[in-house]
Tab-separated table of C-alpha atoms in Angstrom:
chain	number	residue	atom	x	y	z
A	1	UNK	CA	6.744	-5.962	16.100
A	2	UNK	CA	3.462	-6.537	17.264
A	3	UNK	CA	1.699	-4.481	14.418
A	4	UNK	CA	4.075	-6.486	11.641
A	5	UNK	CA	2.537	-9.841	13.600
A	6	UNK	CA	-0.668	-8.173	12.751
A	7	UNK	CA	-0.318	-7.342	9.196
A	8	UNK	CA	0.885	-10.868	9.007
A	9	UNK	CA	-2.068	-12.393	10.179
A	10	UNK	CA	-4.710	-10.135	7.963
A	11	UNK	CA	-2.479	-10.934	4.936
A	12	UNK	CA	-2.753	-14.717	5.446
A	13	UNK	CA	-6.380	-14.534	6.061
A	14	UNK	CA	-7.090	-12.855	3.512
A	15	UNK	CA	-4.731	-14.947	1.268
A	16	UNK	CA	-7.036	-17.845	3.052
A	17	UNK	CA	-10.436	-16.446	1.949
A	18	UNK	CA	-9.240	-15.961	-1.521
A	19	UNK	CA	-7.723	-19.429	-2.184
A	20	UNK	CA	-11.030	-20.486	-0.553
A	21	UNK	CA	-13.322	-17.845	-2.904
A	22	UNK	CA	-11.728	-19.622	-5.503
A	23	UNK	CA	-11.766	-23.233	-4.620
A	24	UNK	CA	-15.832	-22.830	-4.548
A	25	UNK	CA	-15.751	-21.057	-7.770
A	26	UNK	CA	-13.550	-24.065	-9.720
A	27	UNK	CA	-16.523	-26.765	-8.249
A	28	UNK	CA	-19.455	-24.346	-9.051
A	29	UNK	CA	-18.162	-23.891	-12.385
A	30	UNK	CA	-18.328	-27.678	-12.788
A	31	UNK	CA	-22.630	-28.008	-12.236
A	32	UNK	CA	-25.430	-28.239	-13.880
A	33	UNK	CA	-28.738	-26.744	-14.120
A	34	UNK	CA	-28.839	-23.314	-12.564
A	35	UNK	CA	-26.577	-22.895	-9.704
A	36	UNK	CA	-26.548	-20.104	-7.849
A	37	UNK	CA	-22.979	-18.220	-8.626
A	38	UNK	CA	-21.474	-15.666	-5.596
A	39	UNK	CA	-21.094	-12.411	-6.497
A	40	UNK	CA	-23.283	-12.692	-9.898
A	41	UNK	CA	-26.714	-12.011	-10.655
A	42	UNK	CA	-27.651	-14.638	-13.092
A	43	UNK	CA	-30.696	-15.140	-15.222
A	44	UNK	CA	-30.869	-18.753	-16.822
A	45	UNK	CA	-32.902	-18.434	-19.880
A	46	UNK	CA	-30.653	-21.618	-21.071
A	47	UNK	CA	-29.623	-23.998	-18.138
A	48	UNK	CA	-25.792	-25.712	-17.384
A	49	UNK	CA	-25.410	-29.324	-18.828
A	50	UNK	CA	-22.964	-31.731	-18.361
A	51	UNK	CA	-20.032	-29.668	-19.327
A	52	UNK	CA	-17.910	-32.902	-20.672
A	53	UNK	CA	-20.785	-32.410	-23.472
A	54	UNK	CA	-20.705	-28.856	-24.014
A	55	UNK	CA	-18.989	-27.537	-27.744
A	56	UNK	CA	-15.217	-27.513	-27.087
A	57	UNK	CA	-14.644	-23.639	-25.950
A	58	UNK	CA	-11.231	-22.680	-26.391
A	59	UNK	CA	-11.472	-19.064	-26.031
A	60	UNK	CA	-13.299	-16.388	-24.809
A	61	UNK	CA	-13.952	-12.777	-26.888
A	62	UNK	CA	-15.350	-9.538	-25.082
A	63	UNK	CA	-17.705	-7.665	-27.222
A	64	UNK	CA	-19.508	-4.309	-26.676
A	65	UNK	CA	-23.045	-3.760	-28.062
A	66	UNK	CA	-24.277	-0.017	-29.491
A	67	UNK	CA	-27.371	-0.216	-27.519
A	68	UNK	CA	-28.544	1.319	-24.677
A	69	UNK	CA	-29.690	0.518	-20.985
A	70	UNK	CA	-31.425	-3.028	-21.145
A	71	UNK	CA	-30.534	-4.027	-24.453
A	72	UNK	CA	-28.284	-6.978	-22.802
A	73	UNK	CA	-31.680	-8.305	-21.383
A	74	UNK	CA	-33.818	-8.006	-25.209
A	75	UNK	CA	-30.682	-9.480	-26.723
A	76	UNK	CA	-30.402	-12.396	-24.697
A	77	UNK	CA	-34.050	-13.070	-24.961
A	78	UNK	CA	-33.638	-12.740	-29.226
A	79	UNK	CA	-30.700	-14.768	-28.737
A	80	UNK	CA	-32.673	-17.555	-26.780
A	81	UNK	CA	-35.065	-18.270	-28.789
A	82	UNK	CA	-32.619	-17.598	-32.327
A	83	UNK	CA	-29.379	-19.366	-30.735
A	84	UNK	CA	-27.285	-19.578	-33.848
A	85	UNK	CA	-28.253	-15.751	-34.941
A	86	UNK	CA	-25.631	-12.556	-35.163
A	87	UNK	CA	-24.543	-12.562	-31.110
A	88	UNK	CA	-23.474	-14.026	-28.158
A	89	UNK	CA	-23.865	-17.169	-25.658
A	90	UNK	CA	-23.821	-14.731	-22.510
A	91	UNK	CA	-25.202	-11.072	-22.201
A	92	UNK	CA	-24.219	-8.268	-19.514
A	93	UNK	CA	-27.004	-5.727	-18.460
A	94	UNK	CA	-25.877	-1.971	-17.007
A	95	UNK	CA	-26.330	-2.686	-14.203
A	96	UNK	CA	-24.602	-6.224	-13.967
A	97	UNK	CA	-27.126	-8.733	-14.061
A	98	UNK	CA	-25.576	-11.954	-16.417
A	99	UNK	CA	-28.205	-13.817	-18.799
A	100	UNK	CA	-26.990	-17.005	-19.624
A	101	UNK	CA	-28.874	-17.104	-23.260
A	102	UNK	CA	-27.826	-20.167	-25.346
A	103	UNK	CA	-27.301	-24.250	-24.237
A	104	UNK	CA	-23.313	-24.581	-24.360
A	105	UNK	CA	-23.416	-27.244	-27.560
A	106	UNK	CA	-24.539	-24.626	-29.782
A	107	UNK	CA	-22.439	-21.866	-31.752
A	108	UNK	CA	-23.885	-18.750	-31.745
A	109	UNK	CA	-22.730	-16.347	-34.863
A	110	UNK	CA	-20.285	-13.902	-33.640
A	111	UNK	CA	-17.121	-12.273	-34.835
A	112	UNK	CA	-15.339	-11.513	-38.265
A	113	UNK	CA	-13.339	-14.280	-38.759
A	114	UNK	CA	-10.246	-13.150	-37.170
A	115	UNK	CA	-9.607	-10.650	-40.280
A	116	UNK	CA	-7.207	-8.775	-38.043
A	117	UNK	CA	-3.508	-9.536	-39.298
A	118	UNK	CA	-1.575	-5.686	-38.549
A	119	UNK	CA	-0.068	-6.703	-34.653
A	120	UNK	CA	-1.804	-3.176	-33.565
A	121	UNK	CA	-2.963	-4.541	-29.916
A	122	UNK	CA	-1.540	-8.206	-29.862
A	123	UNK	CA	0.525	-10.779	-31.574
A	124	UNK	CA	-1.972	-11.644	-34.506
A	125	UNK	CA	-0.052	-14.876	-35.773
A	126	UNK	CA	-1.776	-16.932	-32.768
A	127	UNK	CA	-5.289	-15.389	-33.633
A	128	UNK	CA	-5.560	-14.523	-37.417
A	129	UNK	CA	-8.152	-16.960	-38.923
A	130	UNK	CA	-8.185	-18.768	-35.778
A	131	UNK	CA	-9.982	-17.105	-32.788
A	132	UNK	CA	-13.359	-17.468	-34.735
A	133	UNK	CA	-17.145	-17.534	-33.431
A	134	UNK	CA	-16.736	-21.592	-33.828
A	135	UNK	CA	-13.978	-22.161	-31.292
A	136	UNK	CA	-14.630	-18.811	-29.031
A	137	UNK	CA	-17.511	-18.243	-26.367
A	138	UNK	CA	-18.843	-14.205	-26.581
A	139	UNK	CA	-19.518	-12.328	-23.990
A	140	UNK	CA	-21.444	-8.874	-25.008
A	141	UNK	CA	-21.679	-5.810	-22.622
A	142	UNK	CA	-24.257	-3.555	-23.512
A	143	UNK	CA	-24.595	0.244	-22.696
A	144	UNK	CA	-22.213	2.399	-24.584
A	145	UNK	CA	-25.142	4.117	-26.492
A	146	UNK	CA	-24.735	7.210	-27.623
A	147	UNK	CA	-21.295	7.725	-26.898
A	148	UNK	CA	-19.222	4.184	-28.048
A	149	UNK	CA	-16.381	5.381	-25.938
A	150	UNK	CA	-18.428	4.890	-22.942
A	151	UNK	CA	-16.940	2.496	-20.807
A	152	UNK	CA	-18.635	-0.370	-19.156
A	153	UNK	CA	-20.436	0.270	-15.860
A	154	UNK	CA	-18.893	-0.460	-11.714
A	155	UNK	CA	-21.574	-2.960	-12.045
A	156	UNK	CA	-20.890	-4.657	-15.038
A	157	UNK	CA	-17.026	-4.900	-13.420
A	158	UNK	CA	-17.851	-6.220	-10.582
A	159	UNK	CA	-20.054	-8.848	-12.478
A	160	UNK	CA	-17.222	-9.438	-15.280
A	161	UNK	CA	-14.514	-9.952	-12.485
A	162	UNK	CA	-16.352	-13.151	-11.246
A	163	UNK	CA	-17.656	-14.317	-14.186
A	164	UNK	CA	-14.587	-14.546	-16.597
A	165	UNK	CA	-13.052	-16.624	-13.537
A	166	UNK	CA	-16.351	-18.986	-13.746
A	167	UNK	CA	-16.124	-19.683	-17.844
A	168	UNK	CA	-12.321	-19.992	-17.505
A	169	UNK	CA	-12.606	-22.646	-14.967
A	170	UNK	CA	-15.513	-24.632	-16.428
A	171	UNK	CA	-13.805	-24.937	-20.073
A	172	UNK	CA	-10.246	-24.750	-19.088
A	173	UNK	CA	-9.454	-21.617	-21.327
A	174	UNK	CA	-6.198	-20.108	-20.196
A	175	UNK	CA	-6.083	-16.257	-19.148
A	176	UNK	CA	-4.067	-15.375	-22.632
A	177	UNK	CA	-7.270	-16.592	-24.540
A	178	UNK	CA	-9.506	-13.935	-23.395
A	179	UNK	CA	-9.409	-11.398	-26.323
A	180	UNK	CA	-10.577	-7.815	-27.121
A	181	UNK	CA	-12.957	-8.362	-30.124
A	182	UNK	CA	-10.928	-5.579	-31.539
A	183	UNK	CA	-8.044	-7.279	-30.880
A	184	UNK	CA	-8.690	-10.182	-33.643
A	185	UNK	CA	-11.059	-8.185	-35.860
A	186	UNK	CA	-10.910	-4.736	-37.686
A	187	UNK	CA	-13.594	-2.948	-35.951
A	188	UNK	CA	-15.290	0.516	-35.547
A	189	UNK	CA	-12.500	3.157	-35.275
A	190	UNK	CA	-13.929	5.100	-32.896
A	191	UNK	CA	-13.548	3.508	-30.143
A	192	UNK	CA	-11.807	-0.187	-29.175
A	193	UNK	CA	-14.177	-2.846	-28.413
A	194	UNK	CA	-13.754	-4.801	-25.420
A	195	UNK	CA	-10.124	-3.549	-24.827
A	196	UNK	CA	-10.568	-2.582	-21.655
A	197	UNK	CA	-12.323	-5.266	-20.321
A	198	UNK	CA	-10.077	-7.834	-21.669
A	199	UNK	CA	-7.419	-6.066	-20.294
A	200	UNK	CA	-8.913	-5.722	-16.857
A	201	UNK	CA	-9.334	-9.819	-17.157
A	202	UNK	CA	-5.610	-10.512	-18.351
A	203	UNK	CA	-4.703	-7.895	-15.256
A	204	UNK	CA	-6.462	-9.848	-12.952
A	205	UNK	CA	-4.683	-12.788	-13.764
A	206	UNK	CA	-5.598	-16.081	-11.829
């Protein structure tokens, strides 16, 4: 009895700390400037604004980069100071750190224009021609080079496990929004881009 009374207890606290963990993370995700985020190591090359002005985001699409250790870090720098070039608004290194590389009212170029129509991973009738660079915030993950079939890193996880909680709750985007890129495009055969970790996300859940 006593040791049910116990599990009880340590269930409900930790129940506690969570709806707590994630009470902090819905008002951080509402700032501006360069807040310091729990569990993330961020590097603001491109600050928060006031998120009311920010592009309207209505989904979120997981890429994976061909490049090796440290390329998130060069590619968020390229990406800084060329925001509307080939890539992404937010960058994950190796070994987890998160560069934050473009303002939110500006579209980076990313994607294939939803060209995927064949059902193969998802429902495609919500996504073909739809889920497009314009309307979708990217998140790339570098390190699968030489072997694409590399998966991402503990680090880069742990880092995407917070983070895809913080850009859900600062632009509303529901959980079945986050997408594999090779989920909506036709993309390199040998391997499936961002599958997994758009998997771990819808997983995860809330």
């Amino acid at each position: 009895m006593m040791l049910r009374l116990l599990a009880a207890c340590l269930a409900l606290a930790l129940s506690s700390t969570a709806r707590a963990e994630t009470l902090d993370l819905a008002a951080l995700a509402r700032a501006q400037g360069t807040p310091e985020i729990p569990g993330l190591k961020m590097v603001w090359l491109s600050p928060w604004g006031d998120v009311a002005k920010s592009h309207p985001w209505r989904n979120i699409i997981v890429h994976q980069t061909e490049g090796p250790a440290g390329s998130a870090r060069l590619g968020a720098h390229e990406q800084h100071n060329n925001p509307t070039r080939r890539g992404v608004m937010v960058w994950v290194e190796t070994d987890g750190t998160v560069y934050w590389a473009v303002t939110e009212d500006l579209v980076p170029t990313h994607g294939d224009g939803a060209n995927r129509n064949d059902n193969k991973y998802i429902d495609n009738r919500a996504t073909y021609r739809q889920v497009v660079g314009s309307n979708s915030i990217g998140v790339e993950f570098a390190g699968n080079y030489p072997d694409v079939t590399r998966g991402p890193t503990d680090a880069q996880i742990a880092a995407w496990r917070v983070l895809i909680k913080l850009l859900r709750a600062r632009y509303k985007i529901p959980l079945d929004r986050v997408y594999a890129h090779n989920w909506i495009d036709f993309k390199d055969a040998r391997y499936c881009e961002g599958c997994a970790l758009a998997t771990m996300a819808r997983e995860w859940g809330e």
